[in-house]
XYZ file of C-alpha atoms in Angstrom:
702
model
C 157.631 74.972 115.011
C 156.971 71.699 113.148
C 153.337 71.024 112.341
C 153.114 67.944 114.568
C 154.412 69.784 117.647
C 152.154 72.746 116.879
C 149.208 70.379 116.638
C 150.001 68.876 120.051
C 150.257 72.332 121.598
C 146.971 73.380 120.049
C 145.150 70.252 121.206
C 146.302 70.897 124.783
C 145.063 74.481 124.551
C 141.656 73.279 123.406
C 141.097 71.161 126.506
C 140.405 74.009 128.935
C 138.677 77.367 128.939
C 140.317 80.326 130.677
C 139.437 83.981 131.103
C 142.690 84.961 129.419
C 142.094 82.717 126.443
C 143.109 84.219 123.103
C 140.419 82.703 120.909
C 141.413 84.486 117.658
C 144.981 83.191 118.013
C 143.777 79.633 118.617
C 141.463 79.789 115.622
C 144.223 81.228 113.467
C 146.513 78.367 114.464
C 143.780 75.835 113.696
C 143.183 77.352 110.280
C 146.893 77.238 109.528
C 147.206 73.614 110.595
C 144.223 72.586 108.455
C 146.124 73.789 105.392
C 149.544 72.347 106.333
C 148.976 68.937 107.919
C 149.633 66.096 105.495
C 148.404 63.181 107.589
C 144.662 62.521 107.111
C 144.420 61.124 110.653
C 145.804 64.336 112.089
C 143.301 66.371 110.055
C 140.446 64.243 111.340
C 141.784 64.492 114.879
C 142.035 68.279 114.710
C 138.516 68.596 113.292
C 137.122 66.309 115.986
C 138.801 68.324 118.751
C 137.565 71.624 117.316
C 133.980 70.341 117.512
C 134.332 69.143 121.114
C 136.915 71.511 122.592
C 135.981 72.825 126.050
C 137.834 76.011 125.126
C 135.017 76.804 122.702
C 131.977 74.919 123.889
C 132.101 75.053 127.691
C 131.183 78.745 127.600
C 130.088 79.462 124.025
C 129.535 83.039 122.933
C 126.172 82.306 121.355
C 126.207 81.683 117.615
C 129.449 83.624 117.346
C 131.259 80.458 118.445
C 129.973 78.244 115.584
C 130.310 81.227 113.232
C 134.023 81.517 114.046
C 134.547 77.809 113.436
C 132.525 78.067 110.236
C 134.972 80.746 109.117
C 137.929 78.488 109.949
C 136.782 75.710 107.619
C 135.686 78.243 105.017
C 139.120 79.872 105.007
C 140.920 76.521 104.935
C 139.091 75.113 101.934
C 139.382 78.448 100.109
C 143.155 78.453 100.603
C 143.452 74.850 99.494
C 141.346 75.257 96.342
C 143.234 78.392 95.332
C 146.511 76.481 95.704
C 145.328 73.488 93.659
C 143.935 75.820 91.031
C 147.303 77.575 90.759
C 149.010 74.196 90.451
C 146.656 73.194 87.639
C 147.468 76.402 85.773
C 151.161 76.267 86.699
C 150.988 79.493 88.691
C 152.024 78.042 92.050
C 155.456 79.145 93.310
C 158.157 76.509 93.460
C 158.643 74.893 96.841
C 161.875 75.429 98.702
C 163.775 72.393 99.964
C 161.963 70.963 102.969
C 158.940 73.199 102.488
C 155.543 71.522 102.903
C 153.050 72.207 100.121
C 149.664 73.662 100.969
C 147.389 70.894 102.136
C 150.334 68.771 103.174
C 150.548 67.356 99.660
C 147.159 65.645 99.943
C 144.834 65.610 96.946
C 141.817 67.843 97.514
C 139.444 64.870 97.588
C 141.481 63.147 100.316
C 141.779 66.371 102.300
C 137.981 66.944 102.256
C 137.361 63.312 103.216
C 139.756 63.600 106.162
C 138.082 66.801 107.381
C 134.567 65.341 107.130
C 135.688 62.178 108.915
C 136.499 64.343 111.928
C 132.804 65.159 112.307
C 132.196 61.927 114.197
C 129.976 60.612 116.962
C 131.926 62.404 119.674
C 130.206 65.668 118.744
C 126.555 66.564 118.288
C 125.038 66.407 114.830
C 124.424 70.143 114.691
C 128.153 70.786 115.122
C 128.825 68.730 111.995
C 126.991 71.431 110.044
C 129.762 73.854 110.952
C 132.295 71.716 109.073
C 130.140 70.880 106.065
C 128.720 74.382 105.839
C 132.164 75.969 105.927
C 133.408 73.691 103.125
C 130.353 74.320 100.942
C 130.406 78.085 101.465
C 134.096 78.173 100.571
C 133.625 76.271 97.308
C 130.430 78.113 96.404
C 131.951 81.494 97.173
C 134.853 80.877 94.805
C 132.474 79.827 92.052
C 130.435 83.003 92.588
C 133.643 84.965 92.094
C 133.946 83.419 88.646
C 136.522 80.718 89.304
C 136.093 77.665 87.093
C 135.862 74.745 89.548
C 134.499 72.038 87.294
C 137.185 69.740 88.640
C 135.674 69.874 92.174
C 132.032 69.449 91.095
C 131.965 65.894 92.397
C 133.354 66.969 95.748
C 130.832 69.794 96.017
C 127.941 67.457 95.228
C 128.991 65.067 97.986
C 129.315 67.942 100.474
C 125.845 69.213 99.584
C 124.299 65.806 100.150
C 126.168 65.355 103.419
C 125.090 68.802 104.618
C 121.398 68.127 103.963
C 121.541 64.719 105.658
C 123.382 66.197 108.625
C 120.828 69.022 108.854
C 117.901 66.594 108.960
C 119.611 64.449 111.604
C 120.483 67.541 113.615
C 116.856 68.740 113.492
C 115.703 65.402 114.861
C 118.406 65.551 117.520
C 117.541 69.027 118.813
C 113.839 68.168 118.868
C 114.410 64.989 120.858
C 116.710 66.774 123.298
C 114.414 69.836 123.514
C 117.220 72.069 122.221
C 115.160 73.760 119.519
C 115.590 77.139 121.197
C 119.169 76.442 122.335
C 122.551 76.722 120.674
C 121.898 73.621 118.577
C 118.836 75.115 116.897
C 120.556 78.479 116.518
C 123.553 76.864 114.833
C 121.316 75.005 112.377
C 119.671 78.309 111.484
C 123.051 80.030 111.159
C 124.664 77.440 108.892
C 121.662 76.941 106.626
C 121.187 80.691 106.377
C 124.724 81.082 105.018
C 124.870 77.951 102.877
C 121.333 77.615 101.511
C 122.059 79.595 98.348
C 124.798 77.092 97.435
C 122.475 74.074 97.569
C 120.971 72.800 94.324
C 117.207 72.612 93.969
C 117.370 68.847 94.179
C 119.147 68.916 97.531
C 116.823 71.605 98.881
C 113.821 69.353 98.345
C 115.392 66.775 100.690
C 115.352 69.094 103.711
C 112.748 68.318 106.376
C 111.029 71.697 106.413
C 108.440 70.574 108.956
C 111.239 70.329 111.509
C 113.185 73.298 110.173
C 110.423 75.930 110.215
C 109.868 76.043 114.008
C 113.628 76.203 114.560
C 114.097 79.111 112.158
C 111.126 81.097 113.451
C 112.027 80.580 117.092
C 115.631 81.571 116.456
C 114.758 84.699 114.478
C 111.966 86.113 116.634
C 112.031 84.665 120.126
C 115.633 83.746 120.947
C 118.478 85.773 122.362
C 120.103 85.544 118.915
C 117.175 87.290 117.222
C 114.536 89.850 118.182
C 114.040 88.221 121.628
C 110.226 88.426 121.607
C 110.298 92.239 121.135
C 111.182 92.766 124.804
C 114.284 94.776 123.971
C 112.049 97.869 124.158
C 111.003 97.106 127.722
C 113.735 99.033 129.538
C 114.102 101.856 127.040
C 111.803 104.296 128.834
C 113.909 104.125 131.989
C 116.800 105.721 130.075
C 114.773 108.548 128.513
C 115.468 111.883 130.173
C 113.951 115.343 129.739
C 116.365 118.140 128.905
C 115.093 121.624 128.062
C 111.595 120.223 127.545
C 112.882 117.672 125.053
C 113.170 113.911 125.314
C 116.757 112.681 125.227
C 118.212 109.170 124.895
C 121.922 108.916 125.601
C 124.245 106.803 123.461
C 125.886 105.497 126.640
C 122.629 104.230 128.156
C 122.235 100.510 128.742
C 119.103 100.297 126.583
C 120.855 101.840 123.587
C 123.877 99.574 124.017
C 121.462 96.653 124.010
C 119.933 97.848 120.724
C 123.416 98.121 119.220
C 124.248 94.626 120.458
C 121.097 93.227 118.852
C 121.917 94.923 115.570
C 125.392 93.332 115.684
C 124.091 89.793 116.211
C 125.053 87.548 113.286
C 121.503 86.407 112.597
C 119.942 89.870 112.954
C 122.528 91.432 110.652
C 121.651 88.779 108.051
C 117.897 88.834 108.720
C 117.105 89.412 105.047
C 118.428 86.022 103.838
C 117.088 84.353 106.984
C 113.567 85.666 106.415
C 113.691 84.437 102.819
C 114.763 81.018 104.098
C 111.801 81.018 106.502
C 109.471 81.997 103.658
C 110.893 79.177 101.529
C 110.292 76.767 104.397
C 106.692 77.980 104.664
C 106.152 77.254 101.011
C 107.527 73.721 101.375
C 106.241 72.385 104.708
C 103.999 69.351 104.418
C 101.881 70.029 107.504
C 99.689 73.137 106.950
C 98.999 73.298 110.675
C 102.569 74.487 111.197
C 101.793 77.576 109.128
C 98.747 78.405 111.228
C 100.823 78.022 114.388
C 103.519 80.245 112.909
C 100.937 82.931 112.092
C 99.866 82.947 115.730
C 103.504 83.419 116.724
C 104.015 86.305 114.294
C 100.827 87.994 115.493
C 101.989 87.571 119.086
C 105.391 89.070 118.285
C 103.976 92.076 116.433
C 101.430 92.706 119.204
C 104.193 92.596 121.819
C 106.291 94.993 119.736
C 103.463 97.539 119.579
C 102.726 97.146 123.289
C 106.366 97.683 124.188
C 106.607 100.710 121.899
C 103.495 102.309 123.441
C 105.151 102.137 126.863
C 107.976 104.403 125.715
C 107.578 108.161 125.803
C 108.810 108.339 122.230
C 105.528 106.831 121.063
C 103.719 109.894 122.408
C 105.531 112.199 119.987
C 103.877 112.766 116.638
C 106.315 111.993 113.783
C 105.662 115.454 112.334
C 106.733 117.100 115.606
C 109.830 115.087 116.472
C 112.160 117.982 115.694
C 110.311 119.989 118.360
C 110.094 117.456 121.177
C 113.209 115.297 120.703
C 116.741 116.206 121.686
C 119.532 116.295 119.168
C 121.173 113.075 120.364
C 117.914 111.127 120.321
C 116.870 112.566 116.977
C 120.133 112.082 115.090
C 122.035 109.273 116.835
C 120.098 106.859 119.010
C 116.600 106.705 117.533
C 117.820 106.156 113.942
C 119.581 102.980 115.127
C 116.409 101.790 116.857
C 114.345 102.469 113.751
C 116.793 100.431 111.667
C 116.216 97.521 114.023
C 112.447 97.947 113.902
C 112.532 98.154 110.107
C 114.516 94.915 110.003
C 111.709 93.262 111.972
C 109.117 94.759 109.618
C 110.888 93.661 106.429
C 111.514 90.149 107.744
C 107.899 89.710 108.825
C 106.605 91.006 105.506
C 108.743 88.562 103.522
C 107.522 85.660 105.652
C 103.895 86.736 105.263
C 104.415 86.857 101.521
C 105.456 83.217 101.638
C 102.336 82.385 103.662
C 99.980 84.059 101.197
C 101.765 82.568 98.192
C 101.321 79.142 99.762
C 97.674 79.902 100.608
C 96.807 80.798 97.034
C 97.965 77.402 95.777
C 97.233 75.104 98.705
C 93.806 73.491 98.975
C 94.045 72.998 102.728
C 94.999 76.600 103.465
C 92.563 77.994 100.901
C 89.623 76.214 102.535
C 86.785 78.396 103.770
C 87.555 77.478 107.367
C 91.206 78.560 107.149
C 91.726 81.215 104.452
C 89.826 84.088 106.144
C 91.580 83.376 109.441
C 95.014 83.531 107.804
C 94.046 86.734 105.986
C 92.786 88.312 109.215
C 95.933 87.293 111.074
C 98.039 88.809 108.309
C 96.186 92.111 108.477
C 96.358 92.125 112.284
C 100.128 91.605 112.121
C 100.544 94.397 109.573
C 98.424 96.656 111.772
C 100.625 96.112 114.807
C 103.674 96.962 112.687
C 102.037 99.991 111.090
C 103.792 102.459 113.400
C 106.934 101.402 111.503
C 105.348 101.098 108.054
C 103.786 104.561 108.239
C 107.251 106.119 108.413
C 108.289 104.434 105.180
C 105.016 104.728 103.300
C 102.925 101.566 102.793
C 103.647 101.535 99.062
C 107.398 102.048 99.470
C 108.249 98.364 99.004
C 106.431 95.919 96.751
C 106.490 92.985 99.181
C 104.283 94.877 101.624
C 101.903 95.935 98.860
C 101.494 92.334 97.708
C 100.896 90.998 101.227
C 98.482 93.755 102.160
C 96.350 93.676 99.036
C 96.347 89.881 98.778
C 95.146 89.513 102.362
C 92.406 92.063 101.685
C 91.411 90.262 98.505
C 91.157 86.926 100.321
C 89.176 88.387 103.217
C 86.824 90.212 100.839
C 85.401 86.846 99.793
C 84.109 86.361 103.361
C 81.851 89.311 104.340
C 81.109 88.008 107.829
C 84.796 87.598 108.664
C 85.581 90.989 107.090
C 82.904 92.663 109.217
C 84.261 90.995 112.347
C 87.827 91.966 111.497
C 87.026 95.645 110.902
C 85.075 95.866 114.150
C 88.041 94.357 115.998
C 90.448 97.058 114.740
C 88.039 100.027 114.729
C 88.801 103.106 116.868
C 87.816 102.545 120.462
C 85.943 105.848 120.689
C 84.062 106.571 117.485
C 83.515 110.202 116.627
C 86.671 111.406 118.410
C 90.256 111.978 117.377
C 92.499 110.179 119.896
C 95.170 112.217 121.623
C 97.917 109.574 121.468
C 99.850 109.566 118.148
C 100.033 105.755 118.114
C 96.224 105.550 118.278
C 95.985 107.963 115.360
C 98.394 105.784 113.373
C 96.168 102.783 114.073
C 93.168 104.847 112.950
C 95.012 105.575 109.716
C 95.522 101.860 109.183
C 91.845 101.211 109.886
C 90.668 103.839 107.398
C 93.075 102.722 104.682
C 91.979 99.115 105.130
C 88.255 99.701 105.557
C 88.143 101.530 102.241
C 88.589 98.208 100.422
C 85.593 96.499 102.053
C 82.749 98.997 101.516
C 81.177 96.981 98.692
C 80.679 93.857 100.837
C 79.746 95.468 104.147
C 76.200 96.123 105.263
C 74.846 99.671 105.171
C 74.755 99.630 108.957
C 78.458 98.847 109.246
C 79.317 101.350 106.532
C 77.506 104.140 108.349
C 77.932 103.277 112.015
C 81.564 102.216 111.724
C 83.259 103.618 108.634
C 81.505 106.974 108.298
C 81.570 107.505 112.057
C 85.338 106.897 112.044
C 85.958 109.262 109.142
C 83.775 112.199 110.215
C 86.019 113.613 112.984
C 89.046 113.662 110.683
C 87.059 115.328 107.896
C 86.000 118.023 110.323
C 89.657 118.585 111.281
C 90.875 118.997 107.718
C 92.693 122.231 108.538
C 95.226 120.475 110.800
C 98.256 119.820 108.615
C 99.622 117.176 111.009
C 96.482 115.107 110.400
C 96.704 115.400 106.619
C 97.433 111.688 105.871
C 94.512 110.579 108.059
C 92.324 113.307 106.564
C 93.044 112.011 103.068
C 92.310 108.455 104.203
C 89.010 109.631 105.689
C 88.122 111.226 102.340
C 88.869 107.962 100.565
C 86.656 106.056 102.998
C 83.790 108.503 102.531
C 84.060 108.274 98.758
C 84.174 104.480 98.930
C 81.067 104.384 101.140
C 79.177 106.890 98.998
C 80.083 104.935 95.861
C 78.777 101.616 97.190
C 75.518 100.627 95.418
C 73.791 99.881 98.730
C 74.626 103.332 100.169
C 72.017 105.566 98.504
C 70.376 106.537 101.795
C 73.732 107.069 103.471
C 74.857 109.280 100.592
C 71.772 111.488 100.758
C 72.234 111.847 104.517
C 75.942 112.651 104.637
C 76.565 114.330 101.286
C 76.004 117.933 102.493
C 78.556 117.514 105.281
C 81.045 115.908 102.933
C 80.670 118.627 100.287
C 81.203 121.278 102.927
C 84.343 119.504 104.120
C 85.576 119.105 100.557
C 85.257 122.785 99.722
C 86.563 123.826 103.119
C 90.029 122.371 102.708
C 90.686 122.835 98.978
C 93.284 123.836 97.928
C 95.112 124.195 101.276
C 95.086 120.533 102.354
C 93.676 118.763 99.310
C 95.602 118.545 96.050
C 93.950 119.382 92.715
C 94.126 115.742 91.685
C 92.403 114.606 94.868
C 89.721 117.283 94.614
C 88.945 116.440 91.001
C 88.806 112.726 91.781
C 86.488 113.312 94.758
C 84.100 115.506 92.769
C 84.114 113.119 89.828
C 83.183 110.291 92.166
C 80.328 112.334 93.625
C 78.990 113.061 90.146
C 79.075 109.372 89.280
C 77.206 108.577 92.507
C 74.500 111.226 92.070
C 73.975 111.143 88.292
C 71.745 108.623 86.448
C 71.486 105.672 86.465
C 72.500 105.598 90.141
C 69.902 104.751 92.771
C 70.353 108.133 94.411
C 69.461 110.037 91.220
C 65.926 108.652 91.325
C 65.188 110.118 94.761
C 67.320 113.267 94.434
C 67.403 114.225 90.728
C 68.585 117.792 91.391
C 71.832 116.856 93.121
C 74.090 116.856 90.005
C 72.985 120.334 88.946
C 73.369 121.627 92.496
C 76.909 120.317 92.745
C 77.834 121.828 89.396
C 76.438 125.207 90.416
C 78.526 125.182 93.577
C 81.723 124.603 91.622
C 80.805 127.051 88.849
C 80.074 129.996 91.142
C 83.176 129.330 93.211
C 85.247 129.235 90.015
C 83.990 132.659 88.886
C 85.480 134.256 91.996
C 88.375 131.875 92.626
C 92.010 133.064 92.869
C 93.925 133.089 89.604
C 97.442 132.789 90.997
C 99.211 129.444 90.383
C 98.881 126.883 93.143
C 102.047 125.453 94.696
C 102.953 122.135 93.040
C 101.801 118.947 94.768
C 103.797 115.698 94.975
C 102.550 114.439 91.603
C 103.447 117.698 89.887
C 106.900 117.731 91.455
C 107.508 114.156 90.354
C 106.609 114.978 86.751
C 108.496 118.266 86.458
C 111.552 116.524 85.084
C 109.600 114.537 82.487
C 109.252 115.287 78.782
C 105.804 116.841 79.296
C 105.693 118.477 82.746
C 102.209 119.563 83.848
C 101.547 123.326 83.645
C 101.007 125.405 86.750
C 97.296 125.782 87.462
C 95.315 128.241 89.547
C 92.379 127.340 91.760
C 90.101 128.751 89.072
C 91.649 126.530 86.382
C 91.385 123.455 88.604
C 87.694 124.134 89.219
C 87.171 124.496 85.458
C 88.856 121.129 84.914
C 86.660 119.665 87.653
C 83.536 120.707 85.743
C 84.914 119.207 82.536
C 85.577 115.902 84.345
C 81.891 115.802 85.293
C 80.483 116.226 81.759
C 80.485 112.487 80.824
C 78.174 111.737 83.791
C 75.486 114.345 83.104
C 72.090 113.641 81.624
C 71.624 114.913 78.066
C 69.573 118.013 79.010
C 72.150 119.016 81.633
C 74.996 118.260 79.248
C 73.664 120.688 76.633
C 73.551 123.501 79.196
C 76.831 122.805 80.925
C 78.966 122.457 77.824
C 78.234 126.110 77.096
C 78.746 127.157 80.717
C 82.084 125.345 80.786
C 83.103 127.157 77.609
C 82.200 130.477 79.224
C 84.245 129.611 82.285
C 87.156 128.632 80.035
C 87.183 132.089 78.504
C 87.183 133.742 81.920
C 90.673 132.348 82.630
C 93.185 135.117 81.920
C 96.434 133.152 81.946
C 97.135 131.819 78.455
C 98.934 128.597 79.424
C 96.272 127.701 81.984
C 93.541 128.421 79.442
C 95.239 126.189 76.894
C 95.521 123.373 79.442
C 91.794 123.595 80.183
C 91.028 123.828 76.468
C 93.065 120.650 75.814
C 91.132 118.836 78.536
C 87.847 120.059 77.015
C 88.804 118.578 73.674
C 89.947 115.352 75.344
C 86.568 114.940 77.069
C 84.746 115.392 73.781
C 86.780 113.004 71.620
C 88.535 110.485 73.895
C 85.562 108.160 74.327
C 84.730 109.111 77.924
C 81.127 109.789 76.871
C 78.639 107.143 75.795
C 77.144 107.279 72.243
C 74.107 109.341 73.221
C 76.129 111.995 75.030
C 78.762 111.966 72.277
C 76.050 112.686 69.689
C 74.853 115.631 71.761
C 78.433 116.902 72.119
C 79.074 116.634 68.364
C 75.921 118.575 67.598
C 76.833 121.276 70.104
C 80.348 121.529 68.720
C 79.366 121.652 65.057
C 76.036 123.441 64.753
C 75.344 125.158 68.070
C 78.409 127.360 68.363
C 80.492 125.144 70.575
C 83.550 125.249 68.363
C 83.562 129.042 68.242
C 83.026 129.340 72.002
C 85.879 127.022 72.894
C 88.428 127.964 70.246
C 87.667 131.629 69.594
C 85.460 132.740 72.455
C 88.238 134.687 74.122
C 89.067 136.612 70.920
C 85.401 137.365 70.243
C 84.970 138.774 73.737
C 88.048 140.928 73.269
C 86.717 142.318 69.970
C 83.350 143.059 71.519
C 85.052 144.886 74.371
C 87.042 146.974 71.885
C 83.912 147.909 69.969
C 82.064 148.784 73.154
C 84.885 150.952 74.458
C 85.322 152.915 71.201
C 81.946 152.817 69.438
C 80.711 156.353 70.389
C 82.375 159.771 70.637
C 81.800 162.117 73.509
C 78.809 163.597 71.605
C 77.301 160.245 70.880
C 78.276 160.231 67.189
C 79.714 156.984 65.805
C 83.429 157.319 65.017
C 82.868 155.749 61.624
C 80.637 158.655 60.558
C 83.479 161.101 61.067
C 85.625 159.461 58.454
């Protein structure tokens, strides 16, 4: 069929929408005509009808409708540029008689001008972005593939400028018509999300980010094209069944089909680039108040997500026990898809928060004392509500989260009153008890991990009544392997509180309980590294010149005696490797296997640099004796190497180093450490064979 007749047929098809409409066929015909029509007026006419056609816009399929049209213009310009490039390099096939060349014989510049002319006043401004965005993405995509398109650089520059101007006009239009949360705003977000990487820095600065930011955030988090205000979890519990005492979630349930549909949404599937675009907008808005409003929206979304998750029965299953209480279909098919969706929300929110904190650090208005602590608190509140997702990944598993989390803590640490208020707002509701609901325990874990960073600026009352009270029940339950992460966090909080200069009285009061807890769970639920670090911290807290050493001078010696006597009777079999040991086993110098006895010996050596000089003189010899008690040669050599490292690596101050040198050189230290084991063996040989049965020395018989 000739192109003109085909165009007439297509234009008639575009005038009405029917249930039997074959949209892919219509779009395919439109794409073909865009690359074959040779009359600029016909190209403009076709473009204009595509942007106003009732067949598309009377009942649009969300952003899929503008996305399909975006693909049409993208495919058309790609085809045309490839053809002109082949012509330039004489690779184009020869035309048959009567055959129309690609593009109808129009120069590329004229073809682009005719297409853009079709984006006229008969269609809304936001629809013009579909045309300009498709052209820019097509040109930019070919350049990314390595095609040399220097000859279209002028065309690309004009398209970029037109796209930015059209975007700004469209933002004004949707705001004036209150269509920010409608298809107009969603289309703006869609087109800019796909084309933003192809804009030059100069063009990006011309975008009105004050108008763009609310549109992007609303589209991503609160619209039916994004995470729809986290309410997609609302009906999930209705589809959860119990089969053989296990929770099951069928793949054919309506709630799971909804989750799959959300995952397939164009903007959700490209949430990574969209979140980076939102973060870029945050960094470039002129009105700081917009950022504060956005933070309220993010906090509201994350709070709603946690609330909706709590209402599902899945939230009542501890992550460590999911294989026991979840059915096979829920465990391996449906829930993994839901967690992918939840992780997408977590990653997107984290990237946006990173943009907020980056802007805060360099913006005088946001860094003001009246604003900065509020933004930091909102950030930490948002991360807390998302922690049921983060805890499955590990907080340190991605650097963006680490930056956001630690930066917010650092900012809030400069405001003790706000920090105190924040910690009290997220503290466990019932202090001194371990909550039964797994989600509450996850929130307790977040509280303990966060509170650890604020012990130096909190009052002694808050440290004791809030932090210690929250940690004590988990320390007492150290034998429960399911509570191990929270137990370790509670240990960190206790060490942080005990190490605070203002906590001398608290330390004296709670140290016996903490020591008992420490020895009670090592080595079953506390790794050698953690135990050594905890004991080293306690020695630093109790030894001079700490405040506690003045009122309780005997504490360091008491602690050392406890470790020493336990080491004498400790098991000598190698401990199972912890995570650190496993990670280093493939390195050039893997750590040796150590027994509980060897670890306790290393713990005493770690404490030597903190002892007073009189104690140091005694305990260097006792440590050498304990070293020689270790039977395993490789373990003994590892302890011996650590002994030498403590003496010569600079861990001791000059006074203690002088004492150590004297002990090593003139008081028998060298012989005890290096040859003590051999000397003991020789003495044992002499004792076992020195006398005959009649009491006569063997030597006298020779």
